[in-house]
CSV table of C-alpha atoms and ligand atoms in Angstrom, one decimal:
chain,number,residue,atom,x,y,z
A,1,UNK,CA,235.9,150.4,240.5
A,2,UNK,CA,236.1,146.8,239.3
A,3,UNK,CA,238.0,144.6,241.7
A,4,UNK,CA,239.3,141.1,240.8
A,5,UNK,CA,239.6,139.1,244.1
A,6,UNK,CA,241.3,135.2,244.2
A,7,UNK,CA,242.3,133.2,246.7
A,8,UNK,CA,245.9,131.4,245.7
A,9,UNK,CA,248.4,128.3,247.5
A,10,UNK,CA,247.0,126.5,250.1
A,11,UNK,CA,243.7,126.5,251.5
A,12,UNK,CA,243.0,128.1,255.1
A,13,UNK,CA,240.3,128.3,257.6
A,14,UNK,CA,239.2,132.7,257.1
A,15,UNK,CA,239.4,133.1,253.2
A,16,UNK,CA,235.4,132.7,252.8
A,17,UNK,CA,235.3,135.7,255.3
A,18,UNK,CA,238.1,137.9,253.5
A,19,UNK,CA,236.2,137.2,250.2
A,20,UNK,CA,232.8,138.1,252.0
A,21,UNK,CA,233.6,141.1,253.2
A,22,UNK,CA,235.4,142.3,250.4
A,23,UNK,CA,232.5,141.8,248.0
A,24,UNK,CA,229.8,143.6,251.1
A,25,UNK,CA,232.0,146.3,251.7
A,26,UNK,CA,232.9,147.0,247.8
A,27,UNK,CA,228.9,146.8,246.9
A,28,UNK,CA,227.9,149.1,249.5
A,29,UNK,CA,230.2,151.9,248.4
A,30,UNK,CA,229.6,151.3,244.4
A,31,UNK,CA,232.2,149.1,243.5
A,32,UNK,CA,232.0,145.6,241.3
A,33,UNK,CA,234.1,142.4,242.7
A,34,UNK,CA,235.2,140.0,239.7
A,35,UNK,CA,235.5,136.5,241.5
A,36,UNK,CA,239.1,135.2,239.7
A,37,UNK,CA,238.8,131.1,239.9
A,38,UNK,CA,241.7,128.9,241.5
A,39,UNK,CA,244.5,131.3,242.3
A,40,UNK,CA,246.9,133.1,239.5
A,41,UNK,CA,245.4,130.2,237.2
A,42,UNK,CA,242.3,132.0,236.6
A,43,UNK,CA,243.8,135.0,235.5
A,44,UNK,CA,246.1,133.1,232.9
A,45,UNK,CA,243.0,131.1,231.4
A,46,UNK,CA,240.1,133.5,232.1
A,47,UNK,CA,238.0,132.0,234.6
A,48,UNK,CA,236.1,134.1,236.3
A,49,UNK,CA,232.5,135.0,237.9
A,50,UNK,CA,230.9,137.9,238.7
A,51,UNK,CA,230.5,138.1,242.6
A,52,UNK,CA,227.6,140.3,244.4
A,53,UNK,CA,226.5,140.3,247.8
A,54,UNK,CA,224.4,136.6,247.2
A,55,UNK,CA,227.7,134.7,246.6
A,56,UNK,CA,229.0,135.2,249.7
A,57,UNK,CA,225.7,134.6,251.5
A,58,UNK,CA,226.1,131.9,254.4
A,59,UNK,CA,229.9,131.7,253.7
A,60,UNK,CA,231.7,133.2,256.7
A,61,UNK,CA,232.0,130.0,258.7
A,62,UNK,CA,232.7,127.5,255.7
A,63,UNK,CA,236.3,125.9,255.4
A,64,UNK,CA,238.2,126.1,252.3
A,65,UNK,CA,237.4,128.8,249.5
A,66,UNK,CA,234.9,129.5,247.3
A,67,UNK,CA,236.9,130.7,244.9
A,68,UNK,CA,239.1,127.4,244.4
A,69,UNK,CA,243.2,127.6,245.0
A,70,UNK,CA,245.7,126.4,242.9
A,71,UNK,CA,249.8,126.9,243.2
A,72,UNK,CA,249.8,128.3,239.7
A,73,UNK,CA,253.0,130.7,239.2
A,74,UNK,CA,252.3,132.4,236.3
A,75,UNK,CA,255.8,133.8,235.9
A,76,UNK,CA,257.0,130.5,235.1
A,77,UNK,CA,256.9,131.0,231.1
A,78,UNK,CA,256.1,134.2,229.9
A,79,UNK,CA,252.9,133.3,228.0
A,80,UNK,CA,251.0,133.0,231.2
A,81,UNK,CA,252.2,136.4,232.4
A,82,UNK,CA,251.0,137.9,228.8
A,83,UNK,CA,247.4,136.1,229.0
A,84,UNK,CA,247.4,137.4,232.6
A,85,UNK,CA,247.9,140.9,231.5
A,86,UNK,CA,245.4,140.5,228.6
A,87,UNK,CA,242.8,139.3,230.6
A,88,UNK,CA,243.4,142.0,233.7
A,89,UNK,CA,242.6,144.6,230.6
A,90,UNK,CA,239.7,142.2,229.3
A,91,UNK,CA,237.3,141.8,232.4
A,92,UNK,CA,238.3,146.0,232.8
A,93,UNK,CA,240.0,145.6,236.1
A,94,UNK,CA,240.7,148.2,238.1
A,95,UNK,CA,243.2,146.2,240.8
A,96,UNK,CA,243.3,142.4,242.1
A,97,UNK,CA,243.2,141.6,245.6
A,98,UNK,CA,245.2,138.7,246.0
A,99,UNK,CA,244.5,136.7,249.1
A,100,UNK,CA,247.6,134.2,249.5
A,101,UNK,CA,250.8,133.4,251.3
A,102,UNK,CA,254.6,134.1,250.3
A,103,UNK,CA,254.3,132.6,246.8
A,104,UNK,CA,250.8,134.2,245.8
A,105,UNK,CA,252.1,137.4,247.2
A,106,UNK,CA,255.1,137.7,245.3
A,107,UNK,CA,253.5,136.9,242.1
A,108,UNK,CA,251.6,140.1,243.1
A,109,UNK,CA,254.5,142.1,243.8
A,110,UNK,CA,255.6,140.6,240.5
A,111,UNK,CA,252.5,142.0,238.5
A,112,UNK,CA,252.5,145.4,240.7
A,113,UNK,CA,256.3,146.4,239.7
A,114,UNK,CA,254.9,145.3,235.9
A,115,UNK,CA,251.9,147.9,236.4
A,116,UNK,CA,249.5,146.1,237.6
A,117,UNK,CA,247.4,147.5,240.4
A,118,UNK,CA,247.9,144.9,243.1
A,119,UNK,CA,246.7,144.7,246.9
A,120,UNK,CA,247.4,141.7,249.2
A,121,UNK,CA,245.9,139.6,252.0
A,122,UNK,CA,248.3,137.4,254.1
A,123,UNK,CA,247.5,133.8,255.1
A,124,UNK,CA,248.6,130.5,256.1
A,125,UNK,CA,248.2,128.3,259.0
A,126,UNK,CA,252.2,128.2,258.8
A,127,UNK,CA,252.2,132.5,260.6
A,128,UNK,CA,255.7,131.9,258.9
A,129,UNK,CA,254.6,135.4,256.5
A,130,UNK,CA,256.9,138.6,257.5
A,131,UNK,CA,255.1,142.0,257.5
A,132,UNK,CA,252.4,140.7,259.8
A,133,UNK,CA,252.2,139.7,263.4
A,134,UNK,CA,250.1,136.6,262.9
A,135,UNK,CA,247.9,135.0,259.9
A,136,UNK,CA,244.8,133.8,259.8
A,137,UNK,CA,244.1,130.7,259.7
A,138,UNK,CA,247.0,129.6,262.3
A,139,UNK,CA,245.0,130.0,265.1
A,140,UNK,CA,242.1,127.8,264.1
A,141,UNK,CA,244.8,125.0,262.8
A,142,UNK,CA,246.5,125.5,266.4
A,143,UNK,CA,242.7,125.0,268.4
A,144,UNK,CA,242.7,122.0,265.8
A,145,UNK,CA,246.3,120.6,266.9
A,146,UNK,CA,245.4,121.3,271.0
A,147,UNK,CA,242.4,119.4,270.7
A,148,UNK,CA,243.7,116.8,269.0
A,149,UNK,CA,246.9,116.6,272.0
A,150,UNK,CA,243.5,116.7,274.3
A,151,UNK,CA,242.2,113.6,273.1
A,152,UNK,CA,245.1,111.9,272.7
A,153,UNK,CA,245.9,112.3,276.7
A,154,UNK,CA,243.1,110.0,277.5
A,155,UNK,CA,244.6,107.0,274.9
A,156,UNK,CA,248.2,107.7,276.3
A,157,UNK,CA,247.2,107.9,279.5
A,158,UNK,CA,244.8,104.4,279.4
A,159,UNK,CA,247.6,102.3,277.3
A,160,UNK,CA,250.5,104.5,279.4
A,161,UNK,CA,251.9,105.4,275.8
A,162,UNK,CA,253.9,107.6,274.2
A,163,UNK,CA,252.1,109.7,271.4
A,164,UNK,CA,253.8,111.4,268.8
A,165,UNK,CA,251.7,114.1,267.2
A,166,UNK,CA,252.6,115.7,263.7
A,167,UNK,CA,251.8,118.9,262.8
A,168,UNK,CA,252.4,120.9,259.9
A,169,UNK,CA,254.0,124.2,259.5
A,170,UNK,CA,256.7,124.0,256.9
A,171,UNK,CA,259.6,124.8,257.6
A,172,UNK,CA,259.0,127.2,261.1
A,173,UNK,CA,257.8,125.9,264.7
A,174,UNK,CA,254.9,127.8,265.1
A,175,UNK,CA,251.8,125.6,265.3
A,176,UNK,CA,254.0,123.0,267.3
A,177,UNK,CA,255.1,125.0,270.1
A,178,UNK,CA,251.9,127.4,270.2
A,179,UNK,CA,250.0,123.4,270.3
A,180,UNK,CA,252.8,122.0,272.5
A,181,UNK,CA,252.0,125.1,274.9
A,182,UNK,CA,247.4,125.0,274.9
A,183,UNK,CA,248.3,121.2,274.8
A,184,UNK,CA,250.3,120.4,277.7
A,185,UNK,CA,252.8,118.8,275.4
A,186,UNK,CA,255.8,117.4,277.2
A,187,UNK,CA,258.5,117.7,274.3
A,188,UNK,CA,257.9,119.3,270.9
A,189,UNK,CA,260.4,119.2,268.2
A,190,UNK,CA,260.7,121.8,265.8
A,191,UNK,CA,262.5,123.0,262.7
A,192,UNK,CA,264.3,125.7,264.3
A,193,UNK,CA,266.0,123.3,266.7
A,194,UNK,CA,267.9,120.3,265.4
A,195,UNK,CA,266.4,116.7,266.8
A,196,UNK,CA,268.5,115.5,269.7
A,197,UNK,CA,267.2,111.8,269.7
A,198,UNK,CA,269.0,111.5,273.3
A,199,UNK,CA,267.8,114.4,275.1
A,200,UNK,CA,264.8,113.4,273.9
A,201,UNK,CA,264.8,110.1,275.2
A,202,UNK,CA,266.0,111.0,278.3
A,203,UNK,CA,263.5,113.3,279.1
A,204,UNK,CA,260.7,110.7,278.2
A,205,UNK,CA,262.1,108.1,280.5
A,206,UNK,CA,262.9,110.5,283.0
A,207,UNK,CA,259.6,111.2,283.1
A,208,UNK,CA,258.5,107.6,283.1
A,209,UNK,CA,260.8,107.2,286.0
A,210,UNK,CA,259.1,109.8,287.9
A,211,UNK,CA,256.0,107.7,287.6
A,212,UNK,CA,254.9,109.7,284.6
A,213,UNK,CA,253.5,107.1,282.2
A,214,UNK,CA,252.6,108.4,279.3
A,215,UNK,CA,254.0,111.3,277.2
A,216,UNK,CA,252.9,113.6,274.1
A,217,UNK,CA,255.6,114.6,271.8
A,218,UNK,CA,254.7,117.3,269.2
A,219,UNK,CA,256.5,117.1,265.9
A,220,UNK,CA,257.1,119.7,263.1
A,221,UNK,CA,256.5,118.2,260.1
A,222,UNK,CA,259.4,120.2,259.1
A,223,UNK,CA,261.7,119.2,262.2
A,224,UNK,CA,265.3,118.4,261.3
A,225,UNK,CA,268.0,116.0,262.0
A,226,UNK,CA,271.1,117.6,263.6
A,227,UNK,CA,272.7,117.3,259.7
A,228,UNK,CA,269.9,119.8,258.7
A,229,UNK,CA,268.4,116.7,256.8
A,230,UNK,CA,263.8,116.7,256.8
A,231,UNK,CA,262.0,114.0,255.7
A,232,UNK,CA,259.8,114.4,252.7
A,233,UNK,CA,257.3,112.6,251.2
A,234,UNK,CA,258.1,112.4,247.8
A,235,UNK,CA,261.3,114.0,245.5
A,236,UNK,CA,258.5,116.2,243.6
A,237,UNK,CA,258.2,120.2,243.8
A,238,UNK,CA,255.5,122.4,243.2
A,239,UNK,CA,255.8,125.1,240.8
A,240,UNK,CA,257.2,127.7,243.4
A,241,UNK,CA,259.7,124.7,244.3
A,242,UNK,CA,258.6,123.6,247.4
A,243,UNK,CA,258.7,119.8,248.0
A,244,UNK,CA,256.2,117.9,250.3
A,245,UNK,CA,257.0,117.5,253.8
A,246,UNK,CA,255.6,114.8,256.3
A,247,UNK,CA,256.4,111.8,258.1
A,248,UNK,CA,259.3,112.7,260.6
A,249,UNK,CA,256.6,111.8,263.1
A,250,UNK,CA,256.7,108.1,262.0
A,251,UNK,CA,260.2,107.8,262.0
A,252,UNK,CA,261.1,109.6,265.2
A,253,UNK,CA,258.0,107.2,267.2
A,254,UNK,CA,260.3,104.4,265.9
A,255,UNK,CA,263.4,105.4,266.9
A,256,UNK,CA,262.1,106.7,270.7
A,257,UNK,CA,260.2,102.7,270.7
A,258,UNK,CA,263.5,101.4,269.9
A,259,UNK,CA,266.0,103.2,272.2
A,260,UNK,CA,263.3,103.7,275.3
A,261,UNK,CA,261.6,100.5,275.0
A,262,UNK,CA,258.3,102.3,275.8
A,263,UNK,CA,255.5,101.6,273.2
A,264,UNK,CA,254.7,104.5,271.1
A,265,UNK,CA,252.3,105.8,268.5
A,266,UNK,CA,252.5,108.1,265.8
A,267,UNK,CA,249.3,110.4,265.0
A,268,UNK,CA,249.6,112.5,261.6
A,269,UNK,CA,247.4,115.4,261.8
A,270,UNK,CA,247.6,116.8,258.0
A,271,UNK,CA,245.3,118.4,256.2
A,272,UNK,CA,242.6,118.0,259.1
A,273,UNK,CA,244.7,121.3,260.6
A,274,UNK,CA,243.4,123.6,257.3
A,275,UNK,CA,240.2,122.4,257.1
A,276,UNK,CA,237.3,123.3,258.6
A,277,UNK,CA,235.3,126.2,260.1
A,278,UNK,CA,237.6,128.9,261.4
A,279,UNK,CA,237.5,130.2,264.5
A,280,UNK,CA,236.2,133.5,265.7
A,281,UNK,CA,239.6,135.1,265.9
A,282,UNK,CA,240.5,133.9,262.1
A,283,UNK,CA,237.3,134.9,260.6
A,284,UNK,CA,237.2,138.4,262.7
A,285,UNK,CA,241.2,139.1,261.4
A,286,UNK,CA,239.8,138.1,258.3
A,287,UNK,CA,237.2,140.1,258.1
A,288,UNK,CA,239.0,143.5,258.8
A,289,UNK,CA,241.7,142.2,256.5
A,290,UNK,CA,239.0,141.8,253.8
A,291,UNK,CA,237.6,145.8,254.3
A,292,UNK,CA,241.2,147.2,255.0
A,293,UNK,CA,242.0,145.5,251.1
A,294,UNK,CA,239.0,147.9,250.0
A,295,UNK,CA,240.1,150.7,251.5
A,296,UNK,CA,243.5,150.1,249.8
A,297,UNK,CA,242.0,149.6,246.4
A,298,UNK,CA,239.9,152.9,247.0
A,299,UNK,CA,242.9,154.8,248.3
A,300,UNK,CA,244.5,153.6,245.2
A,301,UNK,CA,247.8,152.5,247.8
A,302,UNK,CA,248.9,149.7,245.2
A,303,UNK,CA,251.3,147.2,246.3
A,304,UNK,CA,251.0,146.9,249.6
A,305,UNK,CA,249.5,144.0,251.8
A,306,UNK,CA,247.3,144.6,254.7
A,307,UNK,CA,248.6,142.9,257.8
A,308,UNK,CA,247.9,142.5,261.7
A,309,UNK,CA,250.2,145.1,263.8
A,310,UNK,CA,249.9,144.0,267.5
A,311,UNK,CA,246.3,144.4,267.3
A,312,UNK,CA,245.7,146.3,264.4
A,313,UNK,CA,244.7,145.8,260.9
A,314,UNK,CA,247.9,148.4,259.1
A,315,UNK,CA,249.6,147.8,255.9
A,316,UNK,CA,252.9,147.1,254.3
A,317,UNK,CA,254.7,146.9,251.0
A,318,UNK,CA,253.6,143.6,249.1
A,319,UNK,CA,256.3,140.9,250.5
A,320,UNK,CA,259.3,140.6,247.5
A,321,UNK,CA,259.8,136.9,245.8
A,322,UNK,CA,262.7,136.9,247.8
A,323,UNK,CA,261.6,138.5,251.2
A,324,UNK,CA,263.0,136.5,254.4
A,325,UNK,CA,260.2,134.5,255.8
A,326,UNK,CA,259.1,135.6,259.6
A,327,UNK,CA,261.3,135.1,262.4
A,328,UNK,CA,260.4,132.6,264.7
A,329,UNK,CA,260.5,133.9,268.4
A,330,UNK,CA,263.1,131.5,269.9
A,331,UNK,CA,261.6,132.9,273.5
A,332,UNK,CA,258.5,131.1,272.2
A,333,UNK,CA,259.7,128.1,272.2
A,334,UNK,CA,261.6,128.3,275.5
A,335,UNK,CA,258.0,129.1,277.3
A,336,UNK,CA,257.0,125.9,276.1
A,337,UNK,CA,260.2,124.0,277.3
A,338,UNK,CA,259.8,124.4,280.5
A,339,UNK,CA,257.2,122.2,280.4
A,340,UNK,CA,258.9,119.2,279.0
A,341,UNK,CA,259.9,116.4,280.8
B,401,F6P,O1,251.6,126.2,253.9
B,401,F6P,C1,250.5,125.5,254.4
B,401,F6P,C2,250.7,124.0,254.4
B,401,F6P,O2,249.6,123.4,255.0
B,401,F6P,C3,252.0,123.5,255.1
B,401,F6P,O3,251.9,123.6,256.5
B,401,F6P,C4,252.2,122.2,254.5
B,401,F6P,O4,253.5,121.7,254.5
B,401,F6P,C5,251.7,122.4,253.1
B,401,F6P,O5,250.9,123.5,253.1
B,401,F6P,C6,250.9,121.2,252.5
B,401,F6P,O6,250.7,121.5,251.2
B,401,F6P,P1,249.7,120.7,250.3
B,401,F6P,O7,248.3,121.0,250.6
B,401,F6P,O8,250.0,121.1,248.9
B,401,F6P,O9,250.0,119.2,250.6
């Protein structure tokens, strides 16, 4: 079989190792990988390399992806979904393996319900994806946040500070309160639970007045004002219509400096959480994500996505446009809680 693979949204620590271990495993039983450059967008305009067991030599503990990501949605204008199919039938595809999160996924359901053979590989550091018990690439951004909180201890601790830490996430709480948790955090805001600015900056000074003095808050980039409203960088949208979170961190260390009178900083993690080499749990879920996507193809079980099932690799139909994201586990959160203060 020919199998197109690309790697689509953003970038997270594990998609080298999917990639590798599709195009090892698909070599050694006879099959041909077709490398599809920077998400959906190399399917619409052709770009694409051939990818044998020497292109994915040395990658399984590089960052990023080799393939290039965009957040191209070719169902945006119909030309792009007619070049898409064109080229699927030029290079002689036999399925695409897309590797992505919610939006690169649905464009696969998309292209599976047109005919299109279509398998797919969940990831994001957000875990926010439903049909899998975790995603790669979260743990090694949550080792990234928790070592961070680490080394910010020793600051707040020597200046007795309070740090604010922001992490990203989107719109669910998991890397905050899995980092508030490994951390030591002792408040974490998150998108699932409005900001109360007085709780806290009551529990801050409580904390001070128990001879506490310093504290680490964790903030979700997505967290949200008891009006539902998030701060965002800019008014612009991508083309699945997401807008650009960040900075909540800034303005909550403000507002905890002005009403506590404790001086506080504001750290803005970023893009440091998706970079990077992944850690051995990422790149080993990645890795049997990558061969189960083989398996799929061979076993011609067409839109479906593989997907982590307590501690198995299993599969399940390819997520709809519209599919609900992940629950976040309130209970979760309330572990972490009982720390704060
Ligand atoms: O979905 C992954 C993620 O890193 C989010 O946590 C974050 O809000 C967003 O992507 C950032 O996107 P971009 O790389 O386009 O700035």
């Amino acid at each position: 079989m020919k199998i197109g693979v690309l790697t689509g949204g953003g970038d997270c620590p594990g998609l080298n190792a999917v990639v590798r271990a599709i195009v090892k495993k698909a070599e050694k039983g006879g099959d041909t990988v077709l490398g599809i450059k920077n998400g959906w967008q190399g399917l619409v305009r052709g770009i694409v390399e051939p990818m044998t067991d020497f292109s994915v030599s040395g990658i399984l503990p590089k960052g990023g992806t080799i393939l290039g990501t965009t957040r191209t949605n070719p169902f945006k204008d119909e030309d792009s979904v007619q070049r898409c199919l064109s080229n699927y039938r030029k290079y002689g595809l036999d399925a695409v393996i897309a590797i992505g999160g919610e939006d690169t996924l649905g464009v696969a359901r998309r292209f599976h319900e047109t005919g299109l053979p279509m398998v797919g590989v969940p990831k994001t550091i957000d875990n926010d994806l439903a049909g899998t018990d975790q995603t790669f690439g979260y743990d090694t951004a949550v080792n990234v946040v928790t070592d961070a909180i680490d080394r910010l201890h020793s600051t707040a601790e020597s200046h007795h500070r309070i740090m604010v830490v922001e992490v990203m996430g989107r719109d669910s709480g998991w890397i905050a309160t899995a980092a508030a948790i490994a951390g030591g955090a002792d408040y974490c805001v998150i998108p699932e639970r409005p900001l109360d600015l007085e709780d806290l900056c009551n529990s801050l000074t409580h904390r001070r007045e128990r001879g506490k003095e310093f504290s680490i808050v964790v903030v979700a980039e997505g967290a949200q004002s008891r009006d539902g409203q998030v701060v965002t960088q800019d008014t612009s949208v991508d083309q699945f219509g997401h807008v650009r979170l960040g900075g909540v961190g800034s303005w909550i260390a403000r507002e905890i400096e002005k009403r506590t009178g404790i001086e506080t900083r504001v750290t803005i993690l970023g893009h440091i959480q998706r970079g990077g080499t992944p850690s051995a749990f990422d790149r080993i879920i990645a890795t049997r994500f990558g061969l189960r996507a083989v398996d799929l193809v061979r076993e011609r079980k067409f839109g479906r996505m593989v997907c982590l099932k307590g501690l198995d690799v299993s599969d399940v139909e390819l997520p709809a446009v519209d599919q609900k994201k992940r629950a976040f586990d309130m209970d979760f959160f309330r572990d972490a809680e009982v720390f704060f203060g």
